[in-house]
């Protein structure tokens, strides 16, 4: 039996098929919600191992291909069907950040691109089918966050303190926003607004067209957590041991959820709940309106990646090497799936399959065997 997933509308989305997870956290709002299906019980379908290094970057899925960065071998393109390597973009330095997929409308044979940044601060645009480089842009520090693709624009940030907006096809500059401190989150987009938070201890709302700042919210602590959007609110954790809800239209904090340790991973938002994990080793599900905790579950190690919601279930990994499956509404543990090594990345879900990489260098695909 499979579970039918409710669609959520995504403004400016370039990929809409259930067979894709083209961006880190699934869509431009970073909801962490998949519109695909998964079987009630997961089985391992294949694994791909790198020769050296491991996977800290979360995978993305598009055009029947898993694109994922390795800490020592650059960017890899692996067949979603059987786990065979299609191409590799080698780098002397590693890739810590997730990639993103771009397919213009109408799409020409060589117009589909994959974007990613590396630890040397170079942003790459490569042909999705061949791995051949199309254009590059050099920032002044490490890029350890994922790019967002909206229409014909790609947005990405660097630890040099800048958020860059460039033409997706050519790399030509559209605008640049200087936050004057490190940015380590995925820039979320809603309508004509861009949301970005960083080490300056502020949440920023920018104009999508011009890059001009519209408003900012004081957080009292830096953050590298990606803002996840549900309606008029965004949710993310801080280095001040708090998880916060911000009304992005009014520019004010609505509630704070305190903890003993930091929250760095992104949240997933579905219905009335926001779900996330933290360095406190615990999965939390809060009422999105009030911040009241609905349920929690303690794992054996800290949680650095974000959960994915698939229908009425939550899938989240822990550094204890397990993938946990919960009932979304009440937190009932439905399944614990062992993996090969420590996981700090988030899963990607598309076309009936869940893909995750671990720090031991194993990329695993789960689903239902024929």
mmCIF file of C-alpha atoms in Angstrom:
data_model
loop_
_atom_site.group_PDB
_atom_site.id
_atom_site.type_symbol
_atom_site.label_atom_id
_atom_site.label_comp_id
_atom_site.label_asym_id
_atom_site.label_seq_id
_atom_site.Cartn_x
_atom_site.Cartn_y
_atom_site.Cartn_z
ATOM 1 C CA UNK A 1 0.000 0.000 0.000
ATOM 2 C CA UNK A 2 1.240 3.523 -0.796
ATOM 3 C CA UNK A 3 0.134 6.821 0.621
ATOM 4 C CA UNK A 4 -1.267 9.632 -1.521
ATOM 5 C CA UNK A 5 0.391 12.972 -0.949
ATOM 6 C CA UNK A 6 -1.491 16.269 -0.950
ATOM 7 C CA UNK A 7 -0.090 18.860 -3.341
ATOM 8 C CA UNK A 8 1.045 22.227 -2.073
ATOM 9 C CA UNK A 9 1.176 25.181 -4.473
ATOM 10 C CA UNK A 10 4.635 26.611 -5.097
ATOM 11 C CA UNK A 11 4.991 30.036 -6.707
ATOM 12 C CA UNK A 12 7.628 30.263 -9.457
ATOM 13 C CA UNK A 13 8.386 26.534 -9.270
ATOM 14 C CA UNK A 14 10.396 25.199 -12.200
ATOM 15 C CA UNK A 15 9.815 21.487 -11.448
ATOM 16 C CA UNK A 16 6.421 20.130 -10.421
ATOM 17 C CA UNK A 17 6.488 16.389 -11.104
ATOM 18 C CA UNK A 18 6.205 13.942 -8.213
ATOM 19 C CA UNK A 19 9.309 12.254 -9.633
ATOM 20 C CA UNK A 20 11.517 15.184 -8.615
ATOM 21 C CA UNK A 21 13.065 16.788 -5.535
ATOM 22 C CA UNK A 22 14.983 19.503 -7.424
ATOM 23 C CA UNK A 23 15.918 21.734 -4.498
ATOM 24 C CA UNK A 24 17.237 21.346 -1.001
ATOM 25 C CA UNK A 25 14.117 20.904 1.174
ATOM 26 C CA UNK A 26 12.037 20.144 -1.898
ATOM 27 C CA UNK A 27 10.748 23.556 -2.969
ATOM 28 C CA UNK A 28 11.517 27.274 -2.946
ATOM 29 C CA UNK A 29 9.709 27.698 0.390
ATOM 30 C CA UNK A 30 11.857 25.031 2.074
ATOM 31 C CA UNK A 31 8.765 23.253 3.387
ATOM 32 C CA UNK A 32 10.428 19.831 3.509
ATOM 33 C CA UNK A 33 7.199 18.307 2.149
ATOM 34 C CA UNK A 34 7.280 15.739 -0.658
ATOM 35 C CA UNK A 35 4.377 15.236 -3.053
ATOM 36 C CA UNK A 36 5.535 11.756 -3.986
ATOM 37 C CA UNK A 37 4.580 8.454 -2.320
ATOM 38 C CA UNK A 38 6.570 5.965 -0.258
ATOM 39 C CA UNK A 39 5.742 2.356 0.690
ATOM 40 C CA UNK A 40 4.640 1.618 4.234
ATOM 41 C CA UNK A 41 7.872 -0.332 4.815
ATOM 42 C CA UNK A 42 11.178 0.775 3.325
ATOM 43 C CA UNK A 43 13.591 -1.677 1.700
ATOM 44 C CA UNK A 44 17.089 -0.869 0.497
ATOM 45 C CA UNK A 45 17.128 -0.859 -3.304
ATOM 46 C CA UNK A 46 20.766 0.066 -3.957
ATOM 47 C CA UNK A 47 23.810 1.839 -2.586
ATOM 48 C CA UNK A 48 26.671 3.742 -4.173
ATOM 49 C CA UNK A 49 30.026 4.114 -2.406
ATOM 50 C CA UNK A 50 32.654 6.780 -3.059
ATOM 51 C CA UNK A 51 36.291 5.737 -2.974
ATOM 52 C CA UNK A 52 37.273 8.423 -0.478
ATOM 53 C CA UNK A 53 35.517 10.940 1.721
ATOM 54 C CA UNK A 54 31.808 10.917 2.458
ATOM 55 C CA UNK A 55 28.536 12.750 2.083
ATOM 56 C CA UNK A 56 27.665 15.750 4.213
ATOM 57 C CA UNK A 57 25.561 17.401 1.516
ATOM 58 C CA UNK A 58 21.915 16.454 1.110
ATOM 59 C CA UNK A 59 21.010 14.910 -2.255
ATOM 60 C CA UNK A 60 18.544 16.294 -4.779
ATOM 61 C CA UNK A 61 16.615 14.293 -7.396
ATOM 62 C CA UNK A 62 15.640 15.375 -10.921
ATOM 63 C CA UNK A 63 15.440 13.804 -14.386
ATOM 64 C CA UNK A 64 15.775 10.284 -12.913
ATOM 65 C CA UNK A 65 19.135 11.277 -11.415
ATOM 66 C CA UNK A 66 20.472 11.827 -7.904
ATOM 67 C CA UNK A 67 22.869 14.782 -7.719
ATOM 68 C CA UNK A 68 24.984 14.941 -4.572
ATOM 69 C CA UNK A 69 28.257 16.487 -3.465
ATOM 70 C CA UNK A 70 31.077 14.501 -1.861
ATOM 71 C CA UNK A 71 33.596 15.821 0.641
ATOM 72 C CA UNK A 72 36.502 14.565 -1.521
ATOM 73 C CA UNK A 73 35.238 13.657 -4.990
ATOM 74 C CA UNK A 74 33.260 16.676 -6.182
ATOM 75 C CA UNK A 75 29.701 16.450 -7.523
ATOM 76 C CA UNK A 76 28.236 13.084 -8.538
ATOM 77 C CA UNK A 77 25.311 12.210 -10.799
ATOM 78 C CA UNK A 78 23.900 8.781 -9.958
ATOM 79 C CA UNK A 79 21.025 6.940 -11.617
ATOM 80 C CA UNK A 80 17.933 6.919 -9.388
ATOM 81 C CA UNK A 81 16.882 3.604 -10.898
ATOM 82 C CA UNK A 82 19.949 1.463 -10.166
ATOM 83 C CA UNK A 83 22.580 3.578 -8.364
ATOM 84 C CA UNK A 84 25.090 3.539 -11.237
ATOM 85 C CA UNK A 85 27.357 6.554 -11.695
ATOM 86 C CA UNK A 86 26.400 8.648 -14.727
ATOM 87 C CA UNK A 87 29.104 11.290 -14.416
ATOM 88 C CA UNK A 88 31.402 12.948 -11.919
ATOM 89 C CA UNK A 89 32.546 16.567 -11.701
ATOM 90 C CA UNK A 90 35.859 16.196 -9.855
ATOM 91 C CA UNK A 91 37.229 18.874 -7.537
ATOM 92 C CA UNK A 92 40.431 19.209 -5.535
ATOM 93 C CA UNK A 93 38.324 20.452 -2.635
ATOM 94 C CA UNK A 94 35.024 19.083 -1.445
ATOM 95 C CA UNK A 95 31.337 19.925 -1.674
ATOM 96 C CA UNK A 96 29.506 20.400 1.626
ATOM 97 C CA UNK A 97 26.332 22.016 0.307
ATOM 98 C CA UNK A 98 23.364 20.551 -1.566
ATOM 99 C CA UNK A 99 22.981 21.248 -5.265
ATOM 100 C CA UNK A 100 19.926 22.546 -7.161
ATOM 101 C CA UNK A 101 18.423 21.694 -10.538
ATOM 102 C CA UNK A 102 17.329 24.136 -13.247
ATOM 103 C CA UNK A 103 15.173 23.365 -16.255
ATOM 104 C CA UNK A 104 13.938 26.374 -18.249
ATOM 105 C CA UNK A 105 10.692 26.446 -20.194
ATOM 106 C CA UNK A 106 10.911 25.465 -22.974
ATOM 107 C CA UNK A 107 13.963 23.319 -22.253
ATOM 108 C CA UNK A 108 16.633 22.774 -24.907
ATOM 109 C CA UNK A 109 18.851 19.628 -24.823
ATOM 110 C CA UNK A 110 21.786 21.450 -23.198
ATOM 111 C CA UNK A 111 19.807 23.937 -21.080
ATOM 112 C CA UNK A 112 19.227 21.785 -17.993
ATOM 113 C CA UNK A 113 21.737 22.775 -15.344
ATOM 114 C CA UNK A 114 22.864 21.726 -11.890
ATOM 115 C CA UNK A 115 24.154 24.434 -9.535
ATOM 116 C CA UNK A 116 26.412 23.940 -6.516
ATOM 117 C CA UNK A 117 29.105 25.686 -4.476
ATOM 118 C CA UNK A 118 32.366 24.281 -3.139
ATOM 119 C CA UNK A 119 34.609 24.796 -0.114
ATOM 120 C CA UNK A 120 36.912 27.056 -2.160
ATOM 121 C CA UNK A 121 34.059 29.514 -2.645
ATOM 122 C CA UNK A 122 33.421 28.802 -6.322
ATOM 123 C CA UNK A 123 29.850 28.537 -7.562
ATOM 124 C CA UNK A 124 29.420 26.128 -10.476
ATOM 125 C CA UNK A 125 26.765 25.679 -13.161
ATOM 126 C CA UNK A 126 27.177 22.355 -14.983
ATOM 127 C CA UNK A 127 25.218 20.548 -17.689
ATOM 128 C CA UNK A 128 22.816 18.161 -15.941
ATOM 129 C CA UNK A 129 23.211 15.473 -18.599
ATOM 130 C CA UNK A 130 26.997 15.527 -19.093
ATOM 131 C CA UNK A 131 28.570 17.286 -16.106
ATOM 132 C CA UNK A 132 30.298 19.761 -18.439
ATOM 133 C CA UNK A 133 30.802 23.153 -16.833
ATOM 134 C CA UNK A 134 28.708 26.017 -18.264
ATOM 135 C CA UNK A 135 29.736 28.938 -16.069
ATOM 136 C CA UNK A 136 31.344 29.712 -12.719
ATOM 137 C CA UNK A 137 31.450 32.558 -10.239
ATOM 138 C CA UNK A 138 34.073 33.037 -7.510
ATOM 139 C CA UNK A 139 33.055 34.259 -4.072
ATOM 140 C CA UNK A 140 35.502 35.135 -1.300
ATOM 141 C CA UNK A 141 34.730 32.317 1.147
ATOM 142 C CA UNK A 142 33.360 28.800 1.503
ATOM 143 C CA UNK A 143 29.899 28.055 0.148
ATOM 144 C CA UNK A 144 28.203 25.602 2.501
ATOM 145 C CA UNK A 145 24.566 26.281 1.695
ATOM 146 C CA UNK A 146 22.268 25.277 -1.148
ATOM 147 C CA UNK A 147 21.175 27.555 -3.991
ATOM 148 C CA UNK A 148 17.544 28.345 -4.730
ATOM 149 C CA UNK A 149 16.265 28.480 -8.325
ATOM 150 C CA UNK A 150 13.271 30.709 -9.026
ATOM 151 C CA UNK A 151 12.182 31.354 -12.596
ATOM 152 C CA UNK A 152 15.302 32.334 -14.530
ATOM 153 C CA UNK A 153 17.280 33.337 -11.445
ATOM 154 C CA UNK A 154 19.556 31.420 -9.104
ATOM 155 C CA UNK A 155 20.189 32.691 -5.560
ATOM 156 C CA UNK A 156 23.074 31.516 -3.408
ATOM 157 C CA UNK A 157 25.000 32.739 -0.396
ATOM 158 C CA UNK A 158 28.602 32.560 0.773
ATOM 159 C CA UNK A 159 30.405 32.812 4.059
ATOM 160 C CA UNK A 160 31.794 36.059 2.604
ATOM 161 C CA UNK A 161 28.521 37.630 3.806
ATOM 162 C CA UNK A 162 26.875 38.159 0.435
ATOM 163 C CA UNK A 163 23.663 36.803 -1.059
ATOM 164 C CA UNK A 164 24.054 36.614 -4.834
ATOM 165 C CA UNK A 165 21.278 36.649 -7.432
ATOM 166 C CA UNK A 166 22.415 35.763 -10.958
ATOM 167 C CA UNK A 167 20.889 34.791 -14.266
ATOM 168 C CA UNK A 168 20.510 31.018 -14.187
ATOM 169 C CA UNK A 169 21.444 30.412 -17.826
ATOM 170 C CA UNK A 170 24.390 32.799 -18.160
ATOM 171 C CA UNK A 171 25.608 33.675 -14.652
ATOM 172 C CA UNK A 172 25.133 37.395 -15.306
ATOM 173 C CA UNK A 173 24.636 39.423 -12.123
ATOM 174 C CA UNK A 174 21.098 40.477 -11.245
ATOM 175 C CA UNK A 175 21.824 41.856 -7.768
ATOM 176 C CA UNK A 176 23.962 41.279 -4.653
ATOM 177 C CA UNK A 177 22.988 41.820 -1.020
ATOM 178 C CA UNK A 178 25.736 42.444 1.549
ATOM 179 C CA UNK A 179 24.787 41.160 5.001
ATOM 180 C CA UNK A 180 28.298 41.881 6.302
ATOM 181 C CA UNK A 181 28.497 38.517 8.079
ATOM 182 C CA UNK A 182 28.427 34.830 7.159
ATOM 183 C CA UNK A 183 25.338 33.397 5.458
ATOM 184 C CA UNK A 184 24.950 29.637 5.831
ATOM 185 C CA UNK A 185 21.279 29.061 5.018
ATOM 186 C CA UNK A 186 19.225 28.309 1.923
ATOM 187 C CA UNK A 187 17.560 31.566 0.768
ATOM 188 C CA UNK A 188 13.811 30.943 0.882
ATOM 189 C CA UNK A 189 11.483 32.641 -1.600
ATOM 190 C CA UNK A 190 7.767 33.439 -1.221
ATOM 191 C CA UNK A 191 6.054 35.521 -3.912
ATOM 192 C CA UNK A 192 8.374 38.524 -4.396
ATOM 193 C CA UNK A 193 10.144 38.110 -1.038
ATOM 194 C CA UNK A 194 13.481 36.506 -0.209
ATOM 195 C CA UNK A 195 14.171 35.319 3.351
ATOM 196 C CA UNK A 196 17.697 34.941 4.657
ATOM 197 C CA UNK A 197 19.148 34.597 8.153
ATOM 198 C CA UNK A 198 22.782 34.504 9.167
ATOM 199 C CA UNK A 199 25.551 35.149 11.630
ATOM 200 C CA UNK A 200 24.590 38.815 12.058
ATOM 201 C CA UNK A 201 21.799 37.644 14.393
ATOM 202 C CA UNK A 202 19.078 39.058 12.147
ATOM 203 C CA UNK A 203 16.356 37.718 9.880
ATOM 204 C CA UNK A 204 16.161 39.662 6.622
ATOM 205 C CA UNK A 205 13.306 40.101 4.151
ATOM 206 C CA UNK A 206 14.488 41.254 0.703
ATOM 207 C CA UNK A 207 12.770 42.288 -2.501
ATOM 208 C CA UNK A 208 13.137 39.409 -4.961
ATOM 209 C CA UNK A 209 13.434 41.678 -8.011
ATOM 210 C CA UNK A 210 15.894 44.273 -6.695
ATOM 211 C CA UNK A 211 17.586 42.646 -3.686
ATOM 212 C CA UNK A 212 16.772 45.701 -1.549
ATOM 213 C CA UNK A 213 16.011 45.038 2.092
ATOM 214 C CA UNK A 214 12.381 45.487 3.124
ATOM 215 C CA UNK A 215 12.655 44.698 6.819
ATOM 216 C CA UNK A 216 14.730 42.826 9.400
ATOM 217 C CA UNK A 217 14.078 41.119 12.710
ATOM 218 C CA UNK A 218 16.527 41.009 15.631
ATOM 219 C CA UNK A 219 17.174 37.421 16.768
ATOM 220 C CA UNK A 220 19.669 37.947 19.617
ATOM 221 C CA UNK A 221 21.782 35.064 18.294
ATOM 222 C CA UNK A 222 23.349 34.004 14.979
ATOM 223 C CA UNK A 223 21.885 31.209 12.896
ATOM 224 C CA UNK A 224 22.743 28.940 9.994
ATOM 225 C CA UNK A 225 19.287 27.372 9.925
ATOM 226 C CA UNK A 226 17.143 27.625 6.800
ATOM 227 C CA UNK A 227 13.833 29.519 7.194
ATOM 228 C CA UNK A 228 10.937 27.141 6.466
ATOM 229 C CA UNK A 229 7.688 28.773 5.386
ATOM 230 C CA UNK A 230 4.107 28.060 6.398
ATOM 231 C CA UNK A 231 1.721 30.856 5.444
ATOM 232 C CA UNK A 232 2.762 34.177 6.957
ATOM 233 C CA UNK A 233 5.335 32.578 9.234
ATOM 234 C CA UNK A 234 8.866 31.260 8.931
ATOM 235 C CA UNK A 235 10.500 28.826 11.340
ATOM 236 C CA UNK A 236 14.183 28.242 12.113
ATOM 237 C CA UNK A 237 16.631 27.552 14.933
ATOM 238 C CA UNK A 238 19.401 29.743 16.347
ATOM 239 C CA UNK A 239 22.735 29.356 18.067
ATOM 240 C CA UNK A 240 21.046 30.860 21.126
ATOM 241 C CA UNK A 241 19.384 27.504 21.884
ATOM 242 C CA UNK A 242 16.014 28.626 20.588
ATOM 243 C CA UNK A 243 13.666 27.656 17.785
ATOM 244 C CA UNK A 244 11.645 30.669 16.635
ATOM 245 C CA UNK A 245 8.558 31.575 14.629
ATOM 246 C CA UNK A 246 8.660 34.903 12.810
ATOM 247 C CA UNK A 247 5.742 36.691 11.160
ATOM 248 C CA UNK A 248 7.546 37.798 7.993
ATOM 249 C CA UNK A 249 4.853 40.277 6.968
ATOM 250 C CA UNK A 250 4.808 42.115 10.303
ATOM 251 C CA UNK A 251 8.513 41.624 10.942
ATOM 252 C CA UNK A 252 8.267 40.312 14.496
ATOM 253 C CA UNK A 253 8.905 37.137 16.496
ATOM 254 C CA UNK A 254 5.639 35.335 17.369
ATOM 255 C CA UNK A 255 6.990 32.688 19.721
ATOM 256 C CA UNK A 256 10.207 31.009 20.871
ATOM 257 C CA UNK A 257 10.770 27.386 21.822
ATOM 258 C CA UNK A 258 13.726 27.108 24.236
ATOM 259 C CA UNK A 259 16.117 24.169 24.552
ATOM 260 C CA UNK A 260 19.411 23.221 26.151
ATOM 261 C CA UNK A 261 21.264 22.848 22.833
ATOM 262 C CA UNK A 262 21.272 24.539 19.434
ATOM 263 C CA UNK A 263 19.080 23.898 16.410
ATOM 264 C CA UNK A 264 20.888 24.078 13.072
ATOM 265 C CA UNK A 265 18.927 21.762 10.816
ATOM 266 C CA UNK A 266 15.888 22.955 8.849
ATOM 267 C CA UNK A 267 12.299 22.271 9.819
ATOM 268 C CA UNK A 268 9.445 20.717 7.850
ATOM 269 C CA UNK A 269 6.030 22.383 7.850
ATOM 270 C CA UNK A 270 2.783 20.575 7.134
ATOM 271 C CA UNK A 271 -0.745 21.446 8.186
ATOM 272 C CA UNK A 272 -0.711 22.754 11.750
ATOM 273 C CA UNK A 273 2.694 21.304 12.675
ATOM 274 C CA UNK A 274 6.319 22.271 12.345
ATOM 275 C CA UNK A 275 8.787 19.389 12.890
ATOM 276 C CA UNK A 276 12.553 19.613 13.468
ATOM 277 C CA UNK A 277 15.487 18.013 15.271
ATOM 278 C CA UNK A 278 18.378 19.418 17.256
ATOM 279 C CA UNK A 279 21.665 18.839 19.011
ATOM 280 C CA UNK A 280 19.525 17.795 21.986
ATOM 281 C CA UNK A 281 19.108 14.456 20.093
ATOM 282 C CA UNK A 282 15.350 15.019 19.988
ATOM 283 C CA UNK A 283 12.729 15.242 17.267
ATOM 284 C CA UNK A 284 10.203 17.959 18.138
ATOM 285 C CA UNK A 285 6.755 18.612 16.674
ATOM 286 C CA UNK A 286 5.251 21.974 17.619
ATOM 287 C CA UNK A 287 1.935 23.659 17.028
ATOM 288 C CA UNK A 288 2.803 26.156 14.290
ATOM 289 C CA UNK A 289 0.429 28.783 15.669
ATOM 290 C CA UNK A 290 1.404 28.688 19.355
ATOM 291 C CA UNK A 291 4.777 26.938 19.641
ATOM 292 C CA UNK A 292 3.289 24.408 22.041
ATOM 293 C CA UNK A 293 4.982 21.010 21.801
ATOM 294 C CA UNK A 294 2.655 18.319 20.453
ATOM 295 C CA UNK A 295 5.122 15.411 20.652
ATOM 296 C CA UNK A 296 8.806 14.565 20.816
ATOM 297 C CA UNK A 297 11.094 11.574 20.449
ATOM 298 C CA UNK A 298 14.657 11.253 21.699
ATOM 299 C CA UNK A 299 17.209 9.522 19.443
ATOM 300 C CA UNK A 300 20.645 8.265 20.449
ATOM 301 C CA UNK A 301 22.653 11.114 18.913
ATOM 302 C CA UNK A 302 22.276 14.682 17.747
ATOM 303 C CA UNK A 303 20.222 15.610 14.690
ATOM 304 C CA UNK A 304 21.796 17.930 12.119
ATOM 305 C CA UNK A 305 19.654 17.276 9.046
ATOM 306 C CA UNK A 306 16.040 18.182 8.459
ATOM 307 C CA UNK A 307 12.945 15.984 8.383
ATOM 308 C CA UNK A 308 10.876 15.234 5.287
ATOM 309 C CA UNK A 309 7.101 14.903 5.464
ATOM 310 C CA UNK A 310 5.509 12.365 3.127
ATOM 311 C CA UNK A 311 1.743 12.208 3.520
ATOM 312 C CA UNK A 312 0.999 11.422 7.170
ATOM 313 C CA UNK A 313 4.566 10.377 7.991
ATOM 314 C CA UNK A 314 7.805 12.091 9.022
ATOM 315 C CA UNK A 315 11.223 10.798 7.945
ATOM 316 C CA UNK A 316 14.280 12.088 9.779
ATOM 317 C CA UNK A 317 17.866 10.913 10.263
ATOM 318 C CA UNK A 318 20.132 11.030 13.275
ATOM 319 C CA UNK A 319 23.887 10.856 13.711
ATOM 320 C CA UNK A 320 23.185 7.528 15.459
ATOM 321 C CA UNK A 321 23.092 6.057 11.873
ATOM 322 C CA UNK A 322 19.318 5.472 11.847
ATOM 323 C CA UNK A 323 16.466 6.774 9.726
ATOM 324 C CA UNK A 324 13.344 7.218 11.853
ATOM 325 C CA UNK A 325 9.763 7.106 10.588
ATOM 326 C CA UNK A 326 6.988 8.684 12.672
ATOM 327 C CA UNK A 327 3.263 9.253 12.436
ATOM 328 C CA UNK A 328 3.020 13.000 11.794
ATOM 329 C CA UNK A 329 -0.002 13.673 13.971
ATOM 330 C CA UNK A 330 1.071 11.922 17.183
ATOM 331 C CA UNK A 331 4.772 11.008 16.927
ATOM 332 C CA UNK A 332 4.230 7.256 17.035
ATOM 333 C CA UNK A 333 7.423 5.507 15.929
ATOM 334 C CA UNK A 334 6.514 3.377 12.909
ATOM 335 C CA UNK A 335 9.907 2.169 11.741
ATOM 336 C CA UNK A 336 13.644 2.485 12.388
ATOM 337 C CA UNK A 337 15.787 1.900 9.316
ATOM 338 C CA UNK A 338 19.521 1.296 9.911
ATOM 339 C CA UNK A 339 22.008 2.936 7.537
ATOM 340 C CA UNK A 340 25.725 2.515 7.006
ATOM 341 C CA UNK A 341 27.181 5.469 8.882
ATOM 342 C CA UNK A 342 26.732 8.806 10.633
ATOM 343 C CA UNK A 343 24.237 11.032 8.856
ATOM 344 C CA UNK A 344 24.290 14.820 8.972
ATOM 345 C CA UNK A 345 22.337 15.394 5.737
ATOM 346 C CA UNK A 346 18.612 15.502 5.005
ATOM 347 C CA UNK A 347 16.800 12.888 2.902
ATOM 348 C CA UNK A 348 15.413 13.510 -0.573
ATOM 349 C CA UNK A 349 12.130 11.851 -1.563
ATOM 350 C CA UNK A 350 10.878 11.427 -5.139
ATOM 351 C CA UNK A 351 9.263 8.817 -7.392
ATOM 352 C CA UNK A 352 8.561 6.388 -4.554
ATOM 353 C CA UNK A 353 12.124 6.450 -3.271
ATOM 354 C CA UNK A 354 14.074 7.998 -0.415
ATOM 355 C CA UNK A 355 17.781 8.775 -0.892
ATOM 356 C CA UNK A 356 20.304 9.713 1.801
ATOM 357 C CA UNK A 357 24.087 9.854 2.061
ATOM 358 C CA UNK A 358 26.267 9.282 5.134
ATOM 359 C CA UNK A 359 29.715 10.414 6.239
ATOM 360 C CA UNK A 360 31.196 6.975 5.557
ATOM 361 C CA UNK A 361 30.685 7.596 1.839
ATOM 362 C CA UNK A 362 27.581 5.482 1.227
ATOM 363 C CA UNK A 363 24.649 6.844 -0.760
ATOM 364 C CA UNK A 364 21.592 4.700 -0.047
ATOM 365 C CA UNK A 365 18.251 4.446 -1.835
ATOM 366 C CA UNK A 366 15.170 3.008 -0.127
ATOM 367 C CA UNK A 367 11.777 2.104 -1.523
ATOM 368 C CA UNK A 368 9.766 -0.965 -2.412
ATOM 369 C CA UNK A 369 11.364 -3.869 -4.254
ATOM 370 C CA UNK A 370 9.531 -5.150 -7.348
#
